[in-house]
Short mmCIF file of C-alpha atoms in Angstrom, two decimals:
data_model
loop_
_atom_site.label_atom_id
_atom_site.label_comp_id
_atom_site.label_asym_id
_atom_site.label_seq_id
_atom_site.Cartn_x
_atom_site.Cartn_y
_atom_site.Cartn_z
CA MET A 1 -11.34 -4.20 -25.51
CA SER A 2 -10.83 -0.74 -27.03
CA LEU A 3 -8.43 1.54 -25.41
CA GLU A 4 -11.90 3.36 -24.33
CA VAL A 5 -13.19 0.70 -22.50
CA GLY A 6 -9.72 0.00 -20.83
CA GLU A 7 -9.92 3.71 -19.52
CA ALA A 8 -13.19 3.51 -18.33
CA LEU A 9 -12.43 0.19 -16.70
CA MET A 10 -9.31 1.33 -14.99
CA GLU A 11 -10.95 5.03 -13.75
CA LYS A 12 -13.80 3.25 -12.19
CA GLU A 13 -11.53 0.29 -10.54
CA MET A 14 -9.83 3.31 -9.43
CA LEU A 15 -12.81 5.54 -8.01
CA VAL A 16 -13.56 1.59 -6.37
CA ARG A 17 -10.34 1.28 -4.89
CA THR A 18 -10.63 5.09 -3.22
CA LEU A 19 -13.82 4.58 -1.68
CA GLN A 20 -12.87 1.25 -0.42
CA ASP A 21 -9.94 3.11 0.87
CA GLU A 22 -11.77 5.84 3.02
CA GLU A 23 -14.26 3.25 4.00
CA GLU A 24 -11.83 0.82 5.98
CA GLN A 25 -10.42 4.65 7.08
CA ALA A 26 -13.98 5.26 8.17
CA ARG A 27 -14.29 2.08 10.40
CA LEU A 28 -10.88 2.00 11.43
CA ARG A 29 -11.13 5.99 12.74
CA ALA A 30 -14.94 4.29 14.17
CA SER A 31 -13.41 1.11 15.68
CA SER A 32 -10.76 3.18 17.71
CA ALA A 33 -12.98 5.59 18.67
CA LEU A 34 -15.05 3.69 20.74
CA VAL A 35 -13.20 1.58 23.86
CA VAL A 36 -15.16 -1.49 24.60
CA PRO A 37 -13.56 -4.17 26.06
CA SER A 38 -15.06 -6.94 24.37
CA ILE A 39 -14.68 -5.44 21.02
CA LYS A 40 -10.60 -5.70 21.82
CA ALA A 41 -10.91 -8.75 23.47
CA ASN A 42 -12.08 -10.37 20.31
CA GLN A 43 -9.24 -8.74 17.88
CA GLN A 44 -6.78 -9.78 21.28
CA LEU A 45 -8.09 -13.34 20.52
CA ALA A 46 -8.46 -12.73 16.18
CA ARG A 47 -4.25 -12.11 16.42
CA THR A 48 -3.79 -14.63 18.65
CA LEU A 49 -5.13 -17.29 16.91
CA GLN A 50 -4.10 -16.36 13.23
CA ASP A 51 -0.16 -16.13 15.33
CA LYS A 52 -0.77 -19.80 16.47
CA GLU A 53 -1.54 -20.77 12.75
CA GLU A 54 1.20 -18.66 11.28
CA GLN A 55 3.66 -20.71 13.86
CA ALA A 56 2.22 -23.83 13.11
CA ARG A 57 2.15 -23.68 9.00
CA PRO A 58 5.66 -23.92 8.49
CA SER A 59 6.64 -26.42 9.77
CA ALA A 60 3.11 -28.47 8.19
CA LEU A 61 3.99 -27.81 4.55
CA VAL A 62 7.09 -28.33 3.50
CA LEU A 63 6.57 -30.24 0.15
CA PRO A 64 8.71 -32.42 -1.41
CA SER A 65 10.28 -31.15 -4.75
CA THR A 66 12.49 -33.09 -7.54
CA LYS A 67 15.04 -30.36 -7.50
CA ALA A 68 17.86 -30.34 -5.14
CA ASN A 69 16.14 -27.22 -2.95
CA GLN A 70 13.35 -27.76 -1.10
CA ASN A 71 11.31 -24.84 -0.60
CA LEU A 72 8.44 -24.36 2.16
CA VAL A 73 4.82 -23.23 0.45
CA SER A 74 2.51 -21.80 2.76
CA ALA A 75 -1.68 -20.58 2.24
CA GLY A 76 -2.30 -17.14 3.29
CA THR A 77 -4.57 -17.33 6.48
CA LEU A 78 -7.95 -16.41 6.55
CA GLY A 79 -8.10 -13.06 7.58
CA GLU A 80 -5.10 -12.06 4.94
CA THR A 81 -7.15 -13.47 1.84
CA LEU A 82 -10.23 -11.14 3.25
CA ASP A 83 -7.95 -7.85 3.29
CA ALA A 84 -7.12 -9.25 -0.12
CA THR A 85 -10.32 -9.34 -1.04
CA GLY A 86 -11.36 -5.89 0.53
CA LYS A 87 -8.36 -3.55 -1.13
CA TRP A 88 -8.18 -5.19 -4.19
CA GLY A 89 -12.20 -5.82 -4.57
CA LYS A 90 -13.04 -8.96 -7.64
CA ASN A 91 -10.88 -10.63 -10.03
CA LEU A 92 -11.03 -8.99 -13.03
CA ASP A 93 -10.33 -12.22 -15.56
CA ASN A 94 -13.90 -13.48 -14.99
CA ASP A 95 -15.31 -13.13 -18.11
CA ASP A 96 -19.16 -12.36 -16.40
CA HIS A 97 -17.70 -9.49 -14.57
CA VAL A 98 -15.50 -8.20 -17.62
CA GLU A 99 -19.31 -7.57 -20.02
CA GLU A 100 -20.45 -6.65 -16.12
CA MET A 101 -18.40 -3.45 -16.64
CA LYS A 102 -18.70 -2.96 -20.68
CA GLN A 103 -22.12 -2.82 -19.72
CA GLU A 104 -21.88 -0.63 -16.85
CA VAL A 105 -19.73 1.53 -18.94
CA GLU A 106 -21.65 1.47 -21.57
CA LYS A 107 -24.49 2.96 -19.28
CA VAL A 108 -22.47 5.87 -18.31
CA ARG A 109 -21.43 6.83 -21.54
CA SER A 110 -25.41 6.95 -22.09
CA ALA A 111 -26.59 8.73 -19.00
CA LYS A 112 -23.57 11.63 -19.68
CA LEU A 113 -24.75 12.07 -23.08
CA VAL A 114 -28.01 12.67 -22.47
CA ARG A 115 -27.26 15.41 -19.58
CA LYS A 116 -24.77 16.29 -22.01
CA LEU A 117 -28.08 17.12 -24.28
CA GLU A 118 -30.13 17.48 -22.04
CA ARG A 119 -28.15 21.15 -20.93
CA LYS A 120 -27.99 22.15 -24.28
CA LEU A 121 -31.38 21.76 -25.10
CA ALA A 122 -31.74 24.30 -21.94
CA PHE A 123 -29.47 26.54 -22.77
CA VAL A 124 -30.74 26.62 -26.04
CA SER A 125 -34.24 26.89 -25.01
CA SER A 126 -33.58 29.82 -22.75
#
């Protein structure tokens, strides 16, 4: 992958993260502005269920090991998974995603070039 493509991918990824953070902040502001008892009750129920799940998980997931040291291994909860997916987005290791991003970068470059040439043409013709 060329340096320009990598930089463009990073730039696009940073823009997506910024937009996602802004959306999340807007959602938080909107939810804090609304005082709806049923929503708060649902959130409290979800937190309670997640806490119970987290309390039950460590004792149930002890994996034996051949080493003298045994470690607890736990999987993330659904809430943690959704938070991480929302924060970090798609996995860039996917070859199809990389190809789509390359095509998107090329489209953006072409569009920028066309706009630049149109501006130059408009300047020359005026």
